[in-house]
mmCIF file of C-alpha atoms in Angstrom:
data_model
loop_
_atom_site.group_PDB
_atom_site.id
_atom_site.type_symbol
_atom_site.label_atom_id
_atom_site.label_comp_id
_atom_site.label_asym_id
_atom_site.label_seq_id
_atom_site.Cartn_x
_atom_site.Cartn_y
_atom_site.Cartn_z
ATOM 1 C CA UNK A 1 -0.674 80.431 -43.668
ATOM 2 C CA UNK A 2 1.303 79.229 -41.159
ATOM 3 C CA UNK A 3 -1.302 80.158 -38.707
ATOM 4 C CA UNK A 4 -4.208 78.148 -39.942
ATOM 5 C CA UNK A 5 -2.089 75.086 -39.435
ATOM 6 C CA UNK A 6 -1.926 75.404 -35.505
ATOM 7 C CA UNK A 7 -5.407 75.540 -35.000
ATOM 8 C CA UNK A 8 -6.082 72.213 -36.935
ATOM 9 C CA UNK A 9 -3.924 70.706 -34.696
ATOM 10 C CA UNK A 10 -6.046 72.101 -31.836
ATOM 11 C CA UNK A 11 -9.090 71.176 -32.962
ATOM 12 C CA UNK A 12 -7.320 67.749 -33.463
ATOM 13 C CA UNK A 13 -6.571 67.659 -29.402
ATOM 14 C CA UNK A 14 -9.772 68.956 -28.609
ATOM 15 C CA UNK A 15 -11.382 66.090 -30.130
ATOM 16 C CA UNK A 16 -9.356 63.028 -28.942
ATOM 17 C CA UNK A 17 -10.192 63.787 -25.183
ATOM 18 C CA UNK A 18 -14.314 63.602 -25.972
ATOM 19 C CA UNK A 19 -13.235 60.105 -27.769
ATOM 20 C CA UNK A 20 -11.417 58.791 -24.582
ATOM 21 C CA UNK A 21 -14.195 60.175 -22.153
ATOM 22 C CA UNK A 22 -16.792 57.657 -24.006
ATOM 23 C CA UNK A 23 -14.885 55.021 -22.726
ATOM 24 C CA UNK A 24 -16.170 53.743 -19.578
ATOM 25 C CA UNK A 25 -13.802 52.488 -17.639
ATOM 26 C CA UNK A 26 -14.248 49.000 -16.155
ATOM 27 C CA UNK A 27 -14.275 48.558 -12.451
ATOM 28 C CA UNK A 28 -11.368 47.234 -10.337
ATOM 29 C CA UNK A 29 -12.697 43.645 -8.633
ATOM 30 C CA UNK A 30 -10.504 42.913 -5.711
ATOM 31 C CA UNK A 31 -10.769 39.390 -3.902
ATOM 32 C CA UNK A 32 -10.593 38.576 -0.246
ATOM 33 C CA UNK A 33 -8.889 34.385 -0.895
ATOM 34 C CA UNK A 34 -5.793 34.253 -3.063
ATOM 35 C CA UNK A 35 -7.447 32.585 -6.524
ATOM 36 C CA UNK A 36 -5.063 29.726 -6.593
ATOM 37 C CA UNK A 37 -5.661 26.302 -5.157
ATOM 38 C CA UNK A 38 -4.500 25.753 -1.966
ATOM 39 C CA UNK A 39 -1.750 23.940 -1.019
ATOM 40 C CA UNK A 40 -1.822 20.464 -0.187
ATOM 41 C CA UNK A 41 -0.723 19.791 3.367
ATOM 42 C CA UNK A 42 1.649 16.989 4.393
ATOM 43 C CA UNK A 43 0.261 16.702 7.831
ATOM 44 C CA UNK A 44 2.760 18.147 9.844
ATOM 45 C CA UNK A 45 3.259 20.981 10.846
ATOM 46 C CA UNK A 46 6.327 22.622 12.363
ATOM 47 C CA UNK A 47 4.503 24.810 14.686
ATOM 48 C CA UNK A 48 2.383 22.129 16.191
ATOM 49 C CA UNK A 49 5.709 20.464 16.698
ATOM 50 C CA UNK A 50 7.693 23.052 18.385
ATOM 51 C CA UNK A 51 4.347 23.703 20.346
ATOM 52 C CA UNK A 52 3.244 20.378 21.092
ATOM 53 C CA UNK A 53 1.807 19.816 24.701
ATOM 54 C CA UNK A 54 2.666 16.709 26.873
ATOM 55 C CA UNK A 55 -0.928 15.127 26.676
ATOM 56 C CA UNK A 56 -1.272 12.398 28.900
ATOM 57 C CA UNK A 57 -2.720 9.530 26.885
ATOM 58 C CA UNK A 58 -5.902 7.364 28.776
ATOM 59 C CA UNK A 59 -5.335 3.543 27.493
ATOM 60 C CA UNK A 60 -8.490 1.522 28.387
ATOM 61 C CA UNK A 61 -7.677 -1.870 29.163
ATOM 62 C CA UNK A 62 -10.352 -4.069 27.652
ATOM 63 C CA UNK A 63 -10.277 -7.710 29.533
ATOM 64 C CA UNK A 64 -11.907 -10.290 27.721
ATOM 65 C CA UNK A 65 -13.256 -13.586 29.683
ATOM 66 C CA UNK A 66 -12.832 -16.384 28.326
ATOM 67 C CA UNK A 67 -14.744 -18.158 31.028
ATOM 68 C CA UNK A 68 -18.131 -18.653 29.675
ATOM 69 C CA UNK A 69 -16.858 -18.954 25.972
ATOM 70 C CA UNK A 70 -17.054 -21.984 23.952
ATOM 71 C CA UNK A 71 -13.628 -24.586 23.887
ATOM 72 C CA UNK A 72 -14.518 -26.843 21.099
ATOM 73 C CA UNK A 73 -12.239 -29.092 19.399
ATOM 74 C CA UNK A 74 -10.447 -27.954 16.473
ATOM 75 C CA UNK A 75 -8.123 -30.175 13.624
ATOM 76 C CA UNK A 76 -5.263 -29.040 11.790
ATOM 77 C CA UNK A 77 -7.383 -30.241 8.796
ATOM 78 C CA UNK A 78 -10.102 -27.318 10.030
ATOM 79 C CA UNK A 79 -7.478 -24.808 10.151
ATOM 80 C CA UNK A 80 -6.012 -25.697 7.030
ATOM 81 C CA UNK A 81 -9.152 -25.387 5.142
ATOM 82 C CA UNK A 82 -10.062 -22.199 6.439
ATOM 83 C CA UNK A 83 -6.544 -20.985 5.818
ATOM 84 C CA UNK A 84 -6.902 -22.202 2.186
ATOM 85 C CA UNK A 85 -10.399 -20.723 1.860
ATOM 86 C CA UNK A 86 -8.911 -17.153 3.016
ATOM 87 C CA UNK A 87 -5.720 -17.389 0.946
ATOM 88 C CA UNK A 88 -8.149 -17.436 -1.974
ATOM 89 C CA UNK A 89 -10.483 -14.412 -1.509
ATOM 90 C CA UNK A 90 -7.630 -12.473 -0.801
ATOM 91 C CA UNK A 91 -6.479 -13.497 -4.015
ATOM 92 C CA UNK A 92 -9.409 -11.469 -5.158
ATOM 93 C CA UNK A 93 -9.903 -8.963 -3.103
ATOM 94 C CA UNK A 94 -5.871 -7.642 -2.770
ATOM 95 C CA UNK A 95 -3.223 -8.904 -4.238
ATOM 96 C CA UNK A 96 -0.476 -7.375 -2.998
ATOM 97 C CA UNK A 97 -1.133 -8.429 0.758
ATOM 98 C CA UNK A 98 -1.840 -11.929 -0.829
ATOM 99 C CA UNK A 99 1.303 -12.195 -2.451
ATOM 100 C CA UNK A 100 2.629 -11.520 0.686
ATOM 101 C CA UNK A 101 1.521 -13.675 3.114
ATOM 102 C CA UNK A 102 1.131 -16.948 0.696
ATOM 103 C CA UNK A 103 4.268 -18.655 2.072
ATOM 104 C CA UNK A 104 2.770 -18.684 5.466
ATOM 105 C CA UNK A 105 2.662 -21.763 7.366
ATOM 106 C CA UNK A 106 0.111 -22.114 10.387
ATOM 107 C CA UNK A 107 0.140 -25.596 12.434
ATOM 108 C CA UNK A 108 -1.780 -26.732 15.254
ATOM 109 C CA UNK A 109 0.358 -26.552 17.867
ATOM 110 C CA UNK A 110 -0.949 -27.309 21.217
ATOM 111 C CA UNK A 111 -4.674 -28.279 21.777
ATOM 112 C CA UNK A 112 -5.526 -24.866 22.001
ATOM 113 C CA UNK A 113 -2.295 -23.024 20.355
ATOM 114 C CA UNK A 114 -1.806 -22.129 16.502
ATOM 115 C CA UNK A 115 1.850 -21.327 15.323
ATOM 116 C CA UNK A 116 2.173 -18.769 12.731
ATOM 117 C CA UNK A 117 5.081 -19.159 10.641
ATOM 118 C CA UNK A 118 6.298 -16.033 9.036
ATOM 119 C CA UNK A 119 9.233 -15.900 6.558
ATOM 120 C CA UNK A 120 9.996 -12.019 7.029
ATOM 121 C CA UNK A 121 9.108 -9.068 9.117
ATOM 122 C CA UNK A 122 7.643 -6.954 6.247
ATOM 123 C CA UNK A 123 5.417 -10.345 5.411
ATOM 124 C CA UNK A 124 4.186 -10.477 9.099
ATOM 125 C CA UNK A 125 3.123 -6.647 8.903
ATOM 126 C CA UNK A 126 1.154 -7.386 5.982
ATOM 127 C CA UNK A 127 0.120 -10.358 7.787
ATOM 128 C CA UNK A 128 -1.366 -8.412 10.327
ATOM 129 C CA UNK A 129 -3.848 -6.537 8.750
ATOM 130 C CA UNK A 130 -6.005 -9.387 7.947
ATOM 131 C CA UNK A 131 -5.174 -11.989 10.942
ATOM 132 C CA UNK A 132 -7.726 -10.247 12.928
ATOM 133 C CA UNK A 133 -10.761 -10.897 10.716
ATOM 134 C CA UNK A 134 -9.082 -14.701 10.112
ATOM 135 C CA UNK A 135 -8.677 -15.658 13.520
ATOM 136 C CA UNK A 136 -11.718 -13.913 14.535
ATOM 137 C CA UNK A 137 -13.746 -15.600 11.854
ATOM 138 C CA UNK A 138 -11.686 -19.302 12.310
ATOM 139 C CA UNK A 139 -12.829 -18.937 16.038
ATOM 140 C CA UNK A 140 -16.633 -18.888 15.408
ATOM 141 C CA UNK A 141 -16.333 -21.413 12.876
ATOM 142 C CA UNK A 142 -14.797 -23.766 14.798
ATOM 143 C CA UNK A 143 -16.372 -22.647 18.157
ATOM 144 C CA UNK A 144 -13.079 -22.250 20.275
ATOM 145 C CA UNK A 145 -12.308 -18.634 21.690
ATOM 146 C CA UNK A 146 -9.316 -19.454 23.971
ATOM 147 C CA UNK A 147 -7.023 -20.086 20.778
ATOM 148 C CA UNK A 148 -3.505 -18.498 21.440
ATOM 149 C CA UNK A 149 -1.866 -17.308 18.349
ATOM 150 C CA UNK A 150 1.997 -17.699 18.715
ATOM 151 C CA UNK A 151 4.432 -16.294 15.900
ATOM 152 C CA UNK A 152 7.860 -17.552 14.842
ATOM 153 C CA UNK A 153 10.312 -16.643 12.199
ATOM 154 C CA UNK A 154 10.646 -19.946 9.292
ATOM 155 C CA UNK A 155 14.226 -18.944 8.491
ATOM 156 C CA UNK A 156 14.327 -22.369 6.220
ATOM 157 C CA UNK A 157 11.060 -21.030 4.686
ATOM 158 C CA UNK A 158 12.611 -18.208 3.132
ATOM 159 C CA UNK A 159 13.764 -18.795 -0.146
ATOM 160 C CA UNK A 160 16.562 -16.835 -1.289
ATOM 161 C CA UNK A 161 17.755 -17.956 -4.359
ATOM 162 C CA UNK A 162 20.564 -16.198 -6.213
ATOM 163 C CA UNK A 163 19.894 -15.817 -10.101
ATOM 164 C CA UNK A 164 22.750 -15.593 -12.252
ATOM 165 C CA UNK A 165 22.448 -15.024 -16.216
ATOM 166 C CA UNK A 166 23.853 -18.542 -16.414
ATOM 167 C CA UNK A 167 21.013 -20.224 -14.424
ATOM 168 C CA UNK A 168 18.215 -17.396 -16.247
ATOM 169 C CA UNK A 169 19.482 -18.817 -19.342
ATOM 170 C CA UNK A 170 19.595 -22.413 -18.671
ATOM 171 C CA UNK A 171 15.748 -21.939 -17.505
ATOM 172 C CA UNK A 172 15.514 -20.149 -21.281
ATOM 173 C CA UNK A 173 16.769 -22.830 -22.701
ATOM 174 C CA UNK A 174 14.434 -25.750 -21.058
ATOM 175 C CA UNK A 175 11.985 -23.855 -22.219
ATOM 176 C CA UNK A 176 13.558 -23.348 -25.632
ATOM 177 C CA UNK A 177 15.661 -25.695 -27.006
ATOM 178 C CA UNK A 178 17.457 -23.999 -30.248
ATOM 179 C CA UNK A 179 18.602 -21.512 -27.786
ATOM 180 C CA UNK A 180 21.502 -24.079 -26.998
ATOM 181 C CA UNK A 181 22.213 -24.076 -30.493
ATOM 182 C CA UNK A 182 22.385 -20.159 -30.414
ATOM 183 C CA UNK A 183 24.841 -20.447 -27.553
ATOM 184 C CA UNK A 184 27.301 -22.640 -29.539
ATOM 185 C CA UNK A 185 27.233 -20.732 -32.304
ATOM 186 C CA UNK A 186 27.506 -17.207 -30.718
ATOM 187 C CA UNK A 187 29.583 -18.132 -27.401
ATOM 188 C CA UNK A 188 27.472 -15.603 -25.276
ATOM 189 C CA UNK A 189 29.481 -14.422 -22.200
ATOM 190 C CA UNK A 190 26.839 -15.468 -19.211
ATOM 191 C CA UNK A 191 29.296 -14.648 -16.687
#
């Protein structure tokens, strides 16, 4: 008897490989790009740095003549308007540079000379971005094209204002009168 049982278990062996060879097996796929995202560059690169070539930049120097152009009279009123006119639709259109440049102050300077006022440097940077398309457009409007734009700092414009908790609360309190009465009672330390 003990012979009958080792051929079961051949029979047994014989059978499992015909079971594995009816599975096909499935073809390897291999890619060419890497099937993450790519990274997003920072724009620079430390090779380009280290590599970097002198280039010898070309500025054009672009003269304009104001010979022929149109000198017509301008008021402060005009420039005010239009200041007051552009101060709004940036309102609109961005806020942030709005908020910005709000404090500015231009006068009529000279007959032919508009002083920018400018509380701070990072003002006048946002500044900058639009007076192009202001002055540009105040120039047509008003039909003078040999308008000098001069900037100076407004220290006095500046307001910096120190806010304690005492004057925050006093403001609370204008606004809010039992708030007093919470004070007396309470004794809150506003130092």
């Amino acid at each position: 008897m003990p012979e009958k049982a080792p051929e079961k278990k051949e029979v047994k062996a014989e059978q499992q490989p015909t079971a594995s060879e009816k599975i096909e097996e499935a073809p390897v796929i291999k890619t060419n790009k890497p099937l993450s995202r790519p990274g997003i560059s920072s724009g620079f690169s430390i090779n380009s740095f280290l590599n970097k070539e002198d280039k010898v930049e070309t500025g054009e120097t672009i003269v304009a003549k104001n010979e022929n152009l149109p000198q017509n009279h301008f008021t402060d009123t005009d420039l005010q308007m239009e200041w007051k006119i552009m101060l709004k639709q940036l309102q609109v259109k961005n806020n942030f540079v709005f908020n910005a440049v709000k404090t500015f102050k231009l006068e009529k300077a000279e007959e032919n000379k508009i002083k920018v006022l400018f509380p701070s440097d990072s003002a006048k940077v946002e500044f900058d971005k639009i007076s192009g398309e202001f002055f540009n457009h105040f120039k047509r409007k008003v039909q003078n094209h040999i308008i000098e734009i001069e900037y100076v700092r407004d220290v006095e414009n500046l307001k910096i204002e120190v806010v304690t908790k005492r004057k925050m609360f006093e403001k609370m309190i204008e606004k809010n009168p039992l708030l007093k009465d919470l004070d007396d009672l309470m004794k809150f330390d506003l130092t």
